[in-house]
Structure formats: C-alpha cells, structure tokens
Amino acid sequence: MAGSSFQKLVGYARPYQRDLWLGALALLLVNALGVFLPWYVKVAIDDLSTIVDRLGPSELSGQVGRVTAYAAVIAVVATVMALVRTASRMWMFGVGRQVEFDLKQQIFQHLLTLPPSYFGRQSVGELINRSTSDVENVRRLLGFAVLSMFNTVFAYGLTLPAMLALDLQLTLIALSVYPLMLVLVSLTSERLRRQQMVVQNRLGEMSELIQEDMNGIALIKVYGQEANEQREFAKRNQHLLQANLDLALTRNLLFPTLTALAGTGLLVLLLLGGPRIVAGDITLGDFAAFTLYVERLVFPTALLGFTLTAYQRGQVSIERLEAILAEDPSIRDAPNAVTLSETRGHIAARNLTFSYPEARHPTLDRVNFEMQAGQTVAIVGPIGSGKSTLANALLHLVEVEPKTLFLDDIDITRIRLHSLRQEIAYVPQESFLFGASIRDNIRYGKPATTHWDVEAAAKAARIHEEILNFPQQYDTIVGERGITLSGGQRQRVALARALLLDAPVLILDDSLSSVDNQTGQDILTNISRSTATKTVVFVSHRLTAAASADRILVLDEGRIVQTGSHRELLQDPDGLYGILWRKQQLENTLVETS
Ligand code: ADP
Ligand code: MG
C-alpha cells in the first residue's frame, strides 16, 4: 500500500486503537492455545501408545479414564479458543464499523462545505458510489484485512518454532510450497487491484446513467429515446459484467491454486514422514502434531490471498475517498470573518469581475452599482447576460474577489458565510423543493416557525388558496413520494420559503417566470409595499414586471450598460432597455390579439 494511504488508514483507526490492541491480544492468545493443542495431542498419543505397548488387552479397559481426561482438556481448550476468537472478531470488526461510520459522517460534512460548482463538475452517481461502496471497502480493510494480518503473523510466529522443535527436515518440506504461494499471490495482486478499480469505475458510470435517466424520464419519453437509453444502459451493464467476470476469473484461478498447493505440501509430508515413523526417527505423536501444525498454517496462508484483495480494494477506495476530502471548499470563512448585526441592506459593487473557470470572457465584467437600503432594484438583460451569476455573487456562492462587493460597506468576502446568508433571503431561478410536506418546505430556513407564520408567508406568495385545495393541505408531501406541483406553484412555494425568513435583503432570480403576469405583478407590488425597509433585488427577463422597480440595472454580456428608472431608461430609444421593451410590448400585443 502506498505510504500515504497507509498513514490515512492508521489515522482512521487511531480513535479505536484500544479495541484494535485488545483484538490483537486475543488473537495472540488464540494462536498460543493453537500451538499448545497439537503439542498436547502429541503428548497424549505418545503416552497412550506407550501404555498400549506396555499393558495387555485386559488391563487396557482400566485406562478409559485417562483417555477421557485427555479429551476433556482438549475440549476445554478448544472451547476457550472459540470464545476468545469470537471476542477478537468483535473487537476488530467493530473498529471497521466505527471507521465506516466516521468516514460517512466526514464525507457528508465535507460535501456540504463544497460550492455548488463542485456538484456541477462531479457526477452524483459517482459521489453516491464513493460514499457507500468505497467506505465499505475501507471497513473490510480495517476489519477483515487487519485481523487476518495479525492472525497470519501470530500463526507463523508461534507455529514455526513449535514445528522446528519437532523436526527441521519435515518443517522445510512442509514450508517448501509456501514461497510458491507467495509468488503466485504477489503476481496476481497488482492485477486484482487494477481490475477492482475498473469494476468500481464502471459501477459509477452505471449509477450515473440511472440517476440521469430517472431525472430526465419525461424528456426521454417525449423524444422517444427509450430504446436508445436501454442500449446505452445495456452497454454500461455489459462493461460492468465484463469487469466483474475478469475480476472473478483472476480470483477464482488464484484461490483454488493456493489450496491445491497446500494440499500437495501435506501429501509430500505424508509420503516422507511415514517411513521416518517406521524407522523410529520420530514418534507417532510427533507426526500427528506436525500435520496439525501444517494444517494450522494453511488457512492463514490461503487467507493471505483474500487479505490481499481486501487490501488492494481498500487502497483504491482510500485514494478515492481522500480525493473527495482533499477537494478544497474554495469558498470559506476568512480567518477574521465578521458576523453581521442589524443589517440595513445597502449593497455596492466596485469593479466586480467574475469568470467561470473555463469561460473565455468574464461573465461579470467590471460591474459597478449601488443599491440603497430599502430600494427595490430590478436587474434585467438578455438570457446569459450574467444576471443569475450576479445574484450568486451577492450570496457568495461563487468566488468573489476581495473588495469588489459590499454589504453595508463590509467586504462580503470578510463576512462569515453563515451570517451573510442569514441576512439574504434568496429564491433561485430553479425552485427546488424537498420531498417533505409543504409546511416543512416553507419553513425550511426556520424549522420552528408556527403554522400562523407559514400561512402568512404562503398568502404573501399567493399560494395559500391552492395549498388549501391539496389533499392534506399544508401537510401534503411534495416531490418524489408526493404530489407534483406545477412550475408556477413550485416557484410560489419557494418564494414563501424566502419571505418567511424576513431577511433585510431579498433576492428573486427570475422566480416568477412561470407565474402568470397578473399574479406576478400582484405579488411584487405586495412585496415592495410590505417591505419598505427591505432591499429587494429582482432579476427578471420580463420587463413589465421590472418596470415598477425604483431602479433598473440593464446587464449585457456581463456589463451594466444602463441604469435608471423605467421612465428614464425609455428616454434613450436606442438603448438596450428601449429595444427590449418595444420587443416585449410587441410580443404581448401579439399574444393578446391572437
Ligand atoms: P442569466 O441569468 O442572465 O441568464 P447566467 O448568469 O446564468 O445568465 O449566465 C451567464 C453566463 O455564464 C452564460 O454564458 C452561462 O453560459 C455562463 N455560466 C453560467 N453558469 C455557469 C457555470 N456554472 N459554469 C460555467 N459557465 C456558466
Ligand atoms: Mg438566470
């Protein structure tokens, strides 16, 4: 295993080292008893055979008690061994389980710190795969592989001296097959590791497709692509099958070969040992004990192969898990971050520039503006002009350069993220609802809210009446296991969620695009009237909705090209706002007369 993954492994297990050592101690005891038992059998056999030689058949019946005593000791020792072995497994496998739990916690916690852009780059299927099956592999490594490693070391360390004490020549013969086993195992191990990696990657590719297709099921149906998707799935499934078969082939060739080698060793031992008993070199008891010792070593040696697989798998998994944990949460609290109190809601941008990693042009290009506390400011502009990016910048969801964006004259990169986001209620362009009740969705930001407040927010978002018509009203579950809301209903539930927060700044990113014009207008007028002290940033591609704002910023290709009130902006007929306005008026007339 690469040094760093090994260090990681030690790090995972450190909190549970007491149990690991207890487990190891128990294994040591088991192996010590395991060496004692064959020796005791030898003593018993040798003793009994002298008696048989010495006494006549009539006297032998009186010796049954002797045999029973030997058998009783053997039974007691074997029972103690079984109990102690069970204890060792519980301790060591327990450590694996604990570490599995910790890793899951750690990964989930880390995922929550990563910016939304990370999840745009990373497939969700792959992430799920890593946080389940890779974590499981680490558990097996820590539980099974470590246990087996200790066991092998103790078994060899204690059994070998006992064998040597019995007979050097027989020991060398018995062990001669083990180097062959080790060569076989080490030749196969690299191959196993590679194949394991392929299996895991293909599993990830398959989960990804399932995830994507289930999300896009309507699209698949509308475009009649079921057969195509089925073919793609079959392809990936076939790839996975092939990878699993390759892996199984390697494994299934390895272990029977190992067993056969061990069997051959025992056979040679019988062939060469038999004549030596007859010649009187060794006693019958010696030979019996010897074969028992050789048997004791077969299992740990063969297990070494399994251990190696678990080890290889675990190593791949540790690398993949560490890659997630090493992912830098690029947006995090500054060392001396401040917590806001009594935010007024004054927002300013000074030469705010932002580029997505692979974009050729900046998405926000030297943007300057000022929004007074309590104002309602509309941001309009063509699709792709950077409106949503600007909204995300205000929430520090994308990386913002220091000293370019300010809330109440405080550089937002210096504000504690949690505090900043507490002061801003935000309704994203894509309204997202959790698979929970309408009530819990609305009070998501403040779970302890009373029903009365939830209802007030729903009324302000003009969704209350419709909720009353749902089967269980506010308790109706939405999402995958509940009812499906229309786009406009989802947007209004998402709006209610934001309104409930009662934050000094409210950002709506085209949040009413699927709500009909009249209702949209009603909601906005109502919000601006009831939120005189709030700063409302209202992103819209629909200019009629923006017309009533105190001020309008017109964005084009990341730059602010015009600012002013609706009336002021219309005075420049060649300005972008004027052009967009006339175009939309024309569209509206066409819709009304058609
Ligand atoms: P708007 O909201 O005005 O429609 P956006 O802010 O969503 O515009 O997008 C502005 C530009 O940035 C577009 O060209 C878009 O393709 C690009 N863009 C948006 N989000 C990302 C992203 N996560 N990664 C890369 N480019 C992006
Ligand atoms: Mg947008």
mmCIF file of N, CA and C in Angstrom, residues 68-178:
data_model
loop_
_atom_site.group_PDB
_atom_site.id
_atom_site.type_symbol
_atom_site.label_atom_id
_atom_site.label_comp_id
_atom_site.label_asym_id
_atom_site.label_seq_id
_atom_site.Cartn_x
_atom_site.Cartn_y
_atom_site.Cartn_z
ATOM 1 N N THR A 68 -10.377 -40.176 28.556
ATOM 2 C CA THR A 68 -11.406 -39.165 28.785
ATOM 3 C C THR A 68 -10.784 -37.870 29.292
ATOM 4 N N ALA A 69 -9.789 -37.993 30.190
ATOM 5 C CA ALA A 69 -9.153 -36.796 30.740
ATOM 6 C C ALA A 69 -8.474 -35.990 29.630
ATOM 7 N N TYR A 70 -7.727 -36.713 28.755
ATOM 8 C CA TYR A 70 -7.080 -36.015 27.628
ATOM 9 C C TYR A 70 -8.128 -35.303 26.766
ATOM 10 N N ALA A 71 -9.205 -36.046 26.467
ATOM 11 C CA ALA A 71 -10.255 -35.481 25.600
ATOM 12 C C ALA A 71 -10.884 -34.254 26.249
ATOM 13 N N ALA A 72 -11.075 -34.328 27.592
ATOM 14 C CA ALA A 72 -11.715 -33.211 28.297
ATOM 15 C C ALA A 72 -10.845 -31.958 28.197
ATOM 16 N N VAL A 73 -9.527 -32.114 28.402
ATOM 17 C CA VAL A 73 -8.641 -30.957 28.309
ATOM 18 C C VAL A 73 -8.716 -30.350 26.895
ATOM 19 N N ILE A 74 -8.661 -31.240 25.915
ATOM 20 C CA ILE A 74 -8.715 -30.749 24.527
ATOM 21 C C ILE A 74 -10.022 -29.981 24.285
ATOM 22 N N ALA A 75 -11.135 -30.543 24.792
ATOM 23 C CA ALA A 75 -12.426 -29.881 24.583
ATOM 24 C C ALA A 75 -12.456 -28.507 25.251
ATOM 25 N N VAL A 76 -11.947 -28.447 26.474
ATOM 26 C CA VAL A 76 -11.966 -27.169 27.195
ATOM 27 C C VAL A 76 -11.109 -26.127 26.458
ATOM 28 N N VAL A 77 -9.887 -26.515 26.070
ATOM 29 C CA VAL A 77 -9.004 -25.564 25.378
ATOM 30 C C VAL A 77 -9.644 -25.101 24.065
ATOM 31 N N ALA A 78 -10.244 -26.045 23.329
ATOM 32 C CA ALA A 78 -10.854 -25.679 22.049
ATOM 33 C C ALA A 78 -12.009 -24.701 22.275
ATOM 34 N N THR A 79 -12.775 -24.923 23.355
ATOM 35 C CA THR A 79 -13.894 -24.021 23.639
ATOM 36 C C THR A 79 -13.385 -22.616 23.977
ATOM 37 N N VAL A 80 -12.364 -22.575 24.847
ATOM 38 C CA VAL A 80 -11.791 -21.265 25.193
ATOM 39 C C VAL A 80 -11.299 -20.571 23.926
ATOM 40 N N MET A 81 -10.636 -21.331 23.049
ATOM 41 C CA MET A 81 -10.140 -20.742 21.795
ATOM 42 C C MET A 81 -11.279 -20.123 20.986
ATOM 43 N N ALA A 82 -12.371 -20.873 20.874
ATOM 44 C CA ALA A 82 -13.500 -20.384 20.077
ATOM 45 C C ALA A 82 -14.039 -19.082 20.676
ATOM 46 N N LEU A 83 -14.144 -19.057 22.013
ATOM 47 C CA LEU A 83 -14.684 -17.856 22.670
ATOM 48 C C LEU A 83 -13.760 -16.655 22.452
ATOM 49 N N VAL A 84 -12.464 -16.881 22.675
ATOM 50 C CA VAL A 84 -11.530 -15.769 22.538
ATOM 51 C C VAL A 84 -11.474 -15.303 21.082
ATOM 52 N N ARG A 85 -11.573 -16.246 20.152
ATOM 53 C CA ARG A 85 -11.555 -15.849 18.737
ATOM 54 C C ARG A 85 -12.768 -14.969 18.409
ATOM 55 N N THR A 86 -13.926 -15.365 18.968
ATOM 56 C CA THR A 86 -15.131 -14.561 18.751
ATOM 57 C C THR A 86 -14.934 -13.144 19.280
ATOM 58 N N ALA A 87 -14.331 -13.063 20.487
ATOM 59 C CA ALA A 87 -14.102 -11.738 21.077
ATOM 60 C C ALA A 87 -13.176 -10.917 20.178
ATOM 61 N N SER A 88 -12.141 -11.547 19.649
ATOM 62 C CA SER A 88 -11.196 -10.803 18.810
ATOM 63 C C SER A 88 -11.898 -10.270 17.563
ATOM 64 N N ARG A 89 -12.786 -11.081 17.006
ATOM 65 C CA ARG A 89 -13.520 -10.631 15.812
ATOM 66 C C ARG A 89 -14.426 -9.457 16.157
ATOM 67 N N MET A 90 -15.068 -9.540 17.313
ATOM 68 C CA MET A 90 -15.975 -8.453 17.677
ATOM 69 C C MET A 90 -15.213 -7.146 17.848
ATOM 70 N N TRP A 91 -14.054 -7.220 18.491
ATOM 71 C CA TRP A 91 -13.277 -6.006 18.679
ATOM 72 C C TRP A 91 -12.816 -5.436 17.337
ATOM 73 N N MET A 92 -12.236 -6.301 16.522
ATOM 74 C CA MET A 92 -11.625 -5.786 15.292
ATOM 75 C C MET A 92 -12.656 -5.390 14.248
ATOM 76 N N PHE A 93 -13.680 -6.219 14.054
ATOM 77 C CA PHE A 93 -14.722 -5.837 13.095
ATOM 78 C C PHE A 93 -15.450 -4.591 13.593
ATOM 79 N N GLY A 94 -15.548 -4.458 14.896
ATOM 80 C CA GLY A 94 -16.163 -3.259 15.479
ATOM 81 C C GLY A 94 -15.418 -2.007 15.054
ATOM 82 N N VAL A 95 -14.099 -2.082 15.048
ATOM 83 C CA VAL A 95 -13.304 -0.931 14.619
ATOM 84 C C VAL A 95 -13.645 -0.583 13.165
ATOM 85 N N GLY A 96 -13.746 -1.612 12.322
ATOM 86 C CA GLY A 96 -14.120 -1.377 10.919
ATOM 87 C C GLY A 96 -15.447 -0.640 10.820
ATOM 88 N N ARG A 97 -16.428 -1.098 11.604
ATOM 89 C CA ARG A 97 -17.758 -0.466 11.584
ATOM 90 C C ARG A 97 -17.694 0.989 12.056
ATOM 91 N N GLN A 98 -16.938 1.214 13.115
ATOM 92 C CA GLN A 98 -16.809 2.585 13.644
ATOM 93 C C GLN A 98 -16.198 3.505 12.596
ATOM 94 N N VAL A 99 -15.127 3.016 11.973
ATOM 95 C CA VAL A 99 -14.436 3.844 10.987
ATOM 96 C C VAL A 99 -15.354 4.104 9.789
ATOM 97 N N GLU A 100 -16.141 3.090 9.432
ATOM 98 C CA GLU A 100 -17.097 3.267 8.334
ATOM 99 C C GLU A 100 -18.069 4.402 8.665
ATOM 100 N N PHE A 101 -18.569 4.364 9.896
ATOM 101 C CA PHE A 101 -19.499 5.403 10.337
ATOM 102 C C PHE A 101 -18.827 6.782 10.289
ATOM 103 N N ASP A 102 -17.625 6.859 10.843
ATOM 104 C CA ASP A 102 -16.913 8.144 10.881
ATOM 105 C C ASP A 102 -16.663 8.692 9.482
ATOM 106 N N LEU A 103 -16.247 7.800 8.585
ATOM 107 C CA LEU A 103 -15.928 8.256 7.227
ATOM 108 C C LEU A 103 -17.161 8.817 6.541
ATOM 109 N N LYS A 104 -18.299 8.126 6.733
ATOM 110 C CA LYS A 104 -19.534 8.616 6.118
ATOM 111 C C LYS A 104 -19.869 10.001 6.640
ATOM 112 N N GLN A 105 -19.743 10.154 7.968
ATOM 113 C CA GLN A 105 -20.014 11.466 8.569
ATOM 114 C C GLN A 105 -19.100 12.537 7.974
ATOM 115 N N GLN A 106 -17.816 12.179 7.907
ATOM 116 C CA GLN A 106 -16.806 13.125 7.461
ATOM 117 C C GLN A 106 -17.046 13.538 6.015
ATOM 118 N N ILE A 107 -17.386 12.555 5.175
ATOM 119 C CA ILE A 107 -17.576 12.857 3.755
ATOM 120 C C ILE A 107 -18.812 13.724 3.545
ATOM 121 N N PHE A 108 -19.891 13.347 4.232
ATOM 122 C CA PHE A 108 -21.112 14.139 4.051
ATOM 123 C C PHE A 108 -20.898 15.569 4.531
ATOM 124 N N GLN A 109 -20.246 15.685 5.666
ATOM 125 C CA GLN A 109 -19.976 17.011 6.210
ATOM 126 C C GLN A 109 -19.119 17.814 5.234
ATOM 127 N N HIS A 110 -18.149 17.134 4.635
ATOM 128 C CA HIS A 110 -17.277 17.839 3.696
ATOM 129 C C HIS A 110 -18.041 18.244 2.436
ATOM 130 N N LEU A 111 -18.894 17.342 1.951
ATOM 131 C CA LEU A 111 -19.673 17.662 0.747
ATOM 132 C C LEU A 111 -20.495 18.925 0.970
ATOM 133 N N LEU A 112 -21.004 19.075 2.206
ATOM 134 C CA LEU A 112 -21.825 20.253 2.491
ATOM 135 C C LEU A 112 -21.008 21.549 2.444
ATOM 136 N N THR A 113 -19.688 21.461 2.601
ATOM 137 C CA THR A 113 -18.881 22.682 2.560
ATOM 138 C C THR A 113 -18.512 23.070 1.127
ATOM 139 N N LEU A 114 -18.711 22.150 0.178
ATOM 140 C CA LEU A 114 -18.246 22.432 -1.181
ATOM 141 C C LEU A 114 -19.227 23.332 -1.924
ATOM 142 N N PRO A 115 -18.713 24.171 -2.813
ATOM 143 C CA PRO A 115 -19.584 25.109 -3.523
ATOM 144 C C PRO A 115 -20.438 24.384 -4.569
ATOM 145 N N PRO A 116 -21.578 24.981 -4.948
ATOM 146 C CA PRO A 116 -22.438 24.356 -5.959
ATOM 147 C C PRO A 116 -21.668 23.983 -7.229
ATOM 148 N N SER A 117 -20.630 24.743 -7.569
ATOM 149 C CA SER A 117 -19.905 24.463 -8.815
ATOM 150 C C SER A 117 -19.271 23.071 -8.782
ATOM 151 N N TYR A 118 -18.892 22.596 -7.578
ATOM 152 C CA TYR A 118 -18.291 21.258 -7.484
ATOM 153 C C TYR A 118 -19.269 20.200 -7.975
ATOM 154 N N PHE A 119 -20.547 20.363 -7.594
ATOM 155 C CA PHE A 119 -21.551 19.367 -7.951
ATOM 156 C C PHE A 119 -21.957 19.483 -9.414
ATOM 157 N N GLY A 120 -21.581 20.624 -10.023
ATOM 158 C CA GLY A 120 -21.770 20.738 -11.456
ATOM 159 C C GLY A 120 -20.720 19.929 -12.196
ATOM 160 N N ARG A 121 -19.526 19.820 -11.595
ATOM 161 C CA ARG A 121 -18.433 19.108 -12.259
ATOM 162 C C ARG A 121 -18.502 17.611 -11.987
ATOM 163 N N GLN A 122 -19.042 17.232 -10.824
ATOM 164 C CA GLN A 122 -18.937 15.869 -10.336
ATOM 165 C C GLN A 122 -20.259 15.142 -10.541
ATOM 166 N N SER A 123 -20.208 13.907 -11.008
ATOM 167 C CA SER A 123 -21.477 13.196 -11.183
ATOM 168 C C SER A 123 -21.976 12.700 -9.825
ATOM 169 N N VAL A 124 -23.292 12.815 -9.636
ATOM 170 C CA VAL A 124 -23.882 12.443 -8.351
ATOM 171 C C VAL A 124 -23.792 10.931 -8.125
ATOM 172 N N GLY A 125 -23.985 10.164 -9.227
ATOM 173 C CA GLY A 125 -23.885 8.700 -9.116
ATOM 174 C C GLY A 125 -22.525 8.300 -8.580
ATOM 175 N N GLU A 126 -21.509 8.940 -9.113
ATOM 176 C CA GLU A 126 -20.134 8.667 -8.704
ATOM 177 C C GLU A 126 -19.942 8.991 -7.210
ATOM 178 N N LEU A 127 -20.511 10.108 -6.795
ATOM 179 C CA LEU A 127 -20.379 10.506 -5.386
ATOM 180 C C LEU A 127 -21.075 9.513 -4.456
ATOM 181 N N ILE A 128 -22.270 9.078 -4.867
ATOM 182 C CA ILE A 128 -23.011 8.118 -4.047
ATOM 183 C C ILE A 128 -22.223 6.820 -3.946
ATOM 184 N N ASN A 129 -21.674 6.427 -5.092
ATOM 185 C CA ASN A 129 -20.892 5.208 -5.140
ATOM 186 C C ASN A 129 -19.707 5.282 -4.186
ATOM 187 N N ARG A 130 -19.039 6.438 -4.197
ATOM 188 C CA ARG A 130 -17.876 6.582 -3.336
ATOM 189 C C ARG A 130 -18.261 6.570 -1.876
ATOM 190 N N SER A 131 -19.333 7.265 -1.542
ATOM 191 C CA SER A 131 -19.616 7.353 -0.118
ATOM 192 C C SER A 131 -20.313 6.105 0.410
ATOM 193 N N THR A 132 -20.641 5.142 -0.461
ATOM 194 C CA THR A 132 -21.172 3.885 0.059
ATOM 195 C C THR A 132 -20.177 2.747 -0.146
ATOM 196 N N SER A 133 -19.936 2.348 -1.406
ATOM 197 C CA SER A 133 -19.138 1.132 -1.583
ATOM 198 C C SER A 133 -17.667 1.351 -1.264
ATOM 199 N N ASP A 134 -17.151 2.544 -1.496
ATOM 200 C CA ASP A 134 -15.745 2.759 -1.140
ATOM 201 C C ASP A 134 -15.552 2.749 0.371
ATOM 202 N N VAL A 135 -16.519 3.323 1.064
ATOM 203 C CA VAL A 135 -16.436 3.328 2.524
ATOM 204 C C VAL A 135 -16.503 1.888 3.049
ATOM 205 N N GLU A 136 -17.337 1.080 2.382
ATOM 206 C CA GLU A 136 -17.459 -0.323 2.763
ATOM 207 C C GLU A 136 -16.119 -1.058 2.579
ATOM 208 N N ASN A 137 -15.431 -0.721 1.503
ATOM 209 C CA ASN A 137 -14.138 -1.357 1.266
ATOM 210 C C ASN A 137 -13.132 -1.013 2.357
ATOM 211 N N VAL A 138 -13.198 0.209 2.831
ATOM 212 C CA VAL A 138 -12.289 0.604 3.915
ATOM 213 C C VAL A 138 -12.639 -0.168 5.182
ATOM 214 N N ARG A 139 -13.947 -0.357 5.394
ATOM 215 C CA ARG A 139 -14.366 -1.143 6.558
ATOM 216 C C ARG A 139 -13.794 -2.558 6.475
ATOM 217 N N ARG A 140 -13.891 -3.179 5.293
ATOM 218 C CA ARG A 140 -13.373 -4.540 5.151
ATOM 219 C C ARG A 140 -11.876 -4.569 5.366
ATOM 220 N N LEU A 141 -11.220 -3.538 4.873
ATOM 221 C CA LEU A 141 -9.775 -3.471 5.042
ATOM 222 C C LEU A 141 -9.433 -3.424 6.525
ATOM 223 N N LEU A 142 -10.145 -2.577 7.260
ATOM 224 C CA LEU A 142 -9.809 -2.397 8.668
ATOM 225 C C LEU A 142 -10.292 -3.559 9.516
ATOM 226 N N GLY A 143 -11.454 -4.098 9.192
ATOM 227 C CA GLY A 143 -11.961 -5.209 9.976
ATOM 228 C C GLY A 143 -11.255 -6.493 9.576
ATOM 229 N N PHE A 144 -11.573 -6.943 8.386
ATOM 230 C CA PHE A 144 -11.101 -8.247 7.949
ATOM 231 C C PHE A 144 -9.594 -8.293 7.683
ATOM 232 N N ALA A 145 -9.090 -7.355 6.879
ATOM 233 C CA ALA A 145 -7.693 -7.455 6.452
ATOM 234 C C ALA A 145 -6.721 -7.295 7.620
ATOM 235 N N VAL A 146 -7.009 -6.372 8.502
ATOM 236 C CA VAL A 146 -6.095 -6.151 9.617
ATOM 237 C C VAL A 146 -6.118 -7.359 10.557
ATOM 238 N N LEU A 147 -7.335 -7.860 10.804
ATOM 239 C CA LEU A 147 -7.464 -9.046 11.646
ATOM 240 C C LEU A 147 -6.673 -10.208 11.062
ATOM 241 N N SER A 148 -6.845 -10.397 9.758
ATOM 242 C CA SER A 148 -6.200 -11.524 9.129
ATOM 243 C C SER A 148 -4.676 -11.359 9.112
ATOM 244 N N MET A 149 -4.248 -10.106 9.008
ATOM 245 C CA MET A 149 -2.809 -9.844 9.005
ATOM 246 C C MET A 149 -2.190 -10.210 10.365
ATOM 247 N N PHE A 150 -2.821 -9.726 11.425
ATOM 248 C CA PHE A 150 -2.349 -10.070 12.771
ATOM 249 C C PHE A 150 -2.346 -11.591 12.933
ATOM 250 N N ASN A 151 -3.429 -12.207 12.483
ATOM 251 C CA ASN A 151 -3.583 -13.635 12.659
ATOM 252 C C ASN A 151 -2.464 -14.388 11.950
ATOM 253 N N THR A 152 -2.153 -13.952 10.724
ATOM 254 C CA THR A 152 -1.100 -14.625 9.967
ATOM 255 C C THR A 152 0.247 -14.485 10.674
ATOM 256 N N VAL A 153 0.532 -13.280 11.116
ATOM 257 C CA VAL A 153 1.815 -13.043 11.781
ATOM 258 C C VAL A 153 1.940 -13.918 13.032
ATOM 259 N N PHE A 154 0.878 -13.934 13.846
ATOM 260 C CA PHE A 154 0.925 -14.732 15.075
ATOM 261 C C PHE A 154 0.998 -16.221 14.752
ATOM 262 N N ALA A 155 0.208 -16.634 13.770
ATOM 263 C CA ALA A 155 0.173 -18.060 13.449
ATOM 264 C C ALA A 155 1.566 -18.523 13.044
ATOM 265 N N TYR A 156 2.200 -17.765 12.132
ATOM 266 C CA TYR A 156 3.542 -18.153 11.710
ATOM 267 C C TYR A 156 4.542 -18.013 12.858
ATOM 268 N N GLY A 157 4.464 -16.872 13.540
ATOM 269 C CA GLY A 157 5.450 -16.569 14.591
ATOM 270 C C GLY A 157 5.456 -17.621 15.688
ATOM 271 N N LEU A 158 4.294 -18.194 16.022
ATOM 272 C CA LEU A 158 4.231 -19.149 17.124
ATOM 273 C C LEU A 158 4.327 -20.589 16.644
ATOM 274 N N THR A 159 3.746 -20.841 15.452
ATOM 275 C CA THR A 159 3.696 -22.233 14.997
ATOM 276 C C THR A 159 5.058 -22.708 14.484
ATOM 277 N N LEU A 160 5.760 -21.822 13.766
ATOM 278 C CA LEU A 160 7.034 -22.226 13.171
ATOM 279 C C LEU A 160 8.037 -22.749 14.209
ATOM 280 N N PRO A 161 8.272 -22.027 15.316
ATOM 281 C CA PRO A 161 9.220 -22.554 16.315
ATOM 282 C C PRO A 161 8.799 -23.932 16.827
ATOM 283 N N ALA A 162 7.482 -24.110 17.018
ATOM 284 C CA ALA A 162 6.998 -25.406 17.501
ATOM 285 C C ALA A 162 7.310 -26.498 16.487
ATOM 286 N N MET A 163 7.122 -26.176 15.201
ATOM 287 C CA MET A 163 7.405 -27.164 14.154
ATOM 288 C C MET A 163 8.898 -27.488 14.108
ATOM 289 N N LEU A 164 9.710 -26.427 14.205
ATOM 290 C CA LEU A 164 11.156 -26.628 14.151
ATOM 291 C C LEU A 164 11.629 -27.488 15.322
ATOM 292 N N ALA A 165 10.999 -27.275 16.468
ATOM 293 C CA ALA A 165 11.386 -28.054 17.643
ATOM 294 C C ALA A 165 11.110 -29.541 17.417
ATOM 295 N N LEU A 166 10.076 -29.823 16.606
ATOM 296 C CA LEU A 166 9.733 -31.225 16.352
ATOM 297 C C LEU A 166 10.694 -31.847 15.351
ATOM 298 N N ASP A 167 10.879 -31.151 14.217
ATOM 299 C CA ASP A 167 11.760 -31.736 13.202
ATOM 300 C C ASP A 167 12.104 -30.708 12.132
ATOM 301 N N LEU A 168 13.401 -30.498 11.926
ATOM 302 C CA LEU A 168 13.848 -29.493 10.970
ATOM 303 C C LEU A 168 13.529 -29.906 9.534
ATOM 304 N N GLN A 169 13.826 -31.138 9.199
ATOM 305 C CA GLN A 169 13.674 -31.602 7.816
ATOM 306 C C GLN A 169 12.213 -31.538 7.374
ATOM 307 N N LEU A 170 11.329 -32.067 8.247
ATOM 308 C CA LEU A 170 9.901 -32.062 7.900
ATOM 309 C C LEU A 170 9.389 -30.619 7.772
ATOM 310 N N THR A 171 9.891 -29.736 8.628
ATOM 311 C CA THR A 171 9.450 -28.341 8.565
ATOM 312 C C THR A 171 9.806 -27.738 7.213
ATOM 313 N N LEU A 172 11.042 -28.011 6.772
ATOM 314 C CA LEU A 172 11.470 -27.445 5.483
ATOM 315 C C LEU A 172 10.610 -27.990 4.339
ATOM 316 N N ILE A 173 10.291 -29.266 4.404
ATOM 317 C CA ILE A 173 9.455 -29.862 3.345
ATOM 318 C C ILE A 173 8.067 -29.215 3.356
ATOM 319 N N ALA A 174 7.501 -29.104 4.568
ATOM 320 C CA ALA A 174 6.144 -28.556 4.674
ATOM 321 C C ALA A 174 6.093 -27.118 4.155
ATOM 322 N N LEU A 175 7.156 -26.373 4.424
ATOM 323 C CA LEU A 175 7.134 -24.951 4.059
ATOM 324 C C LEU A 175 7.517 -24.708 2.603
ATOM 325 N N SER A 176 8.052 -25.753 1.930
ATOM 326 C CA SER A 176 8.596 -25.517 0.585
ATOM 327 C C SER A 176 7.543 -24.990 -0.387
ATOM 328 N N VAL A 177 6.261 -25.313 -0.127
ATOM 329 C CA VAL A 177 5.241 -24.835 -1.077
ATOM 330 C C VAL A 177 4.864 -23.373 -0.810
ATOM 331 N N TYR A 178 5.156 -22.867 0.379
ATOM 332 C CA TYR A 178 4.697 -21.513 0.704
ATOM 333 C C TYR A 178 5.330 -20.416 -0.141
#
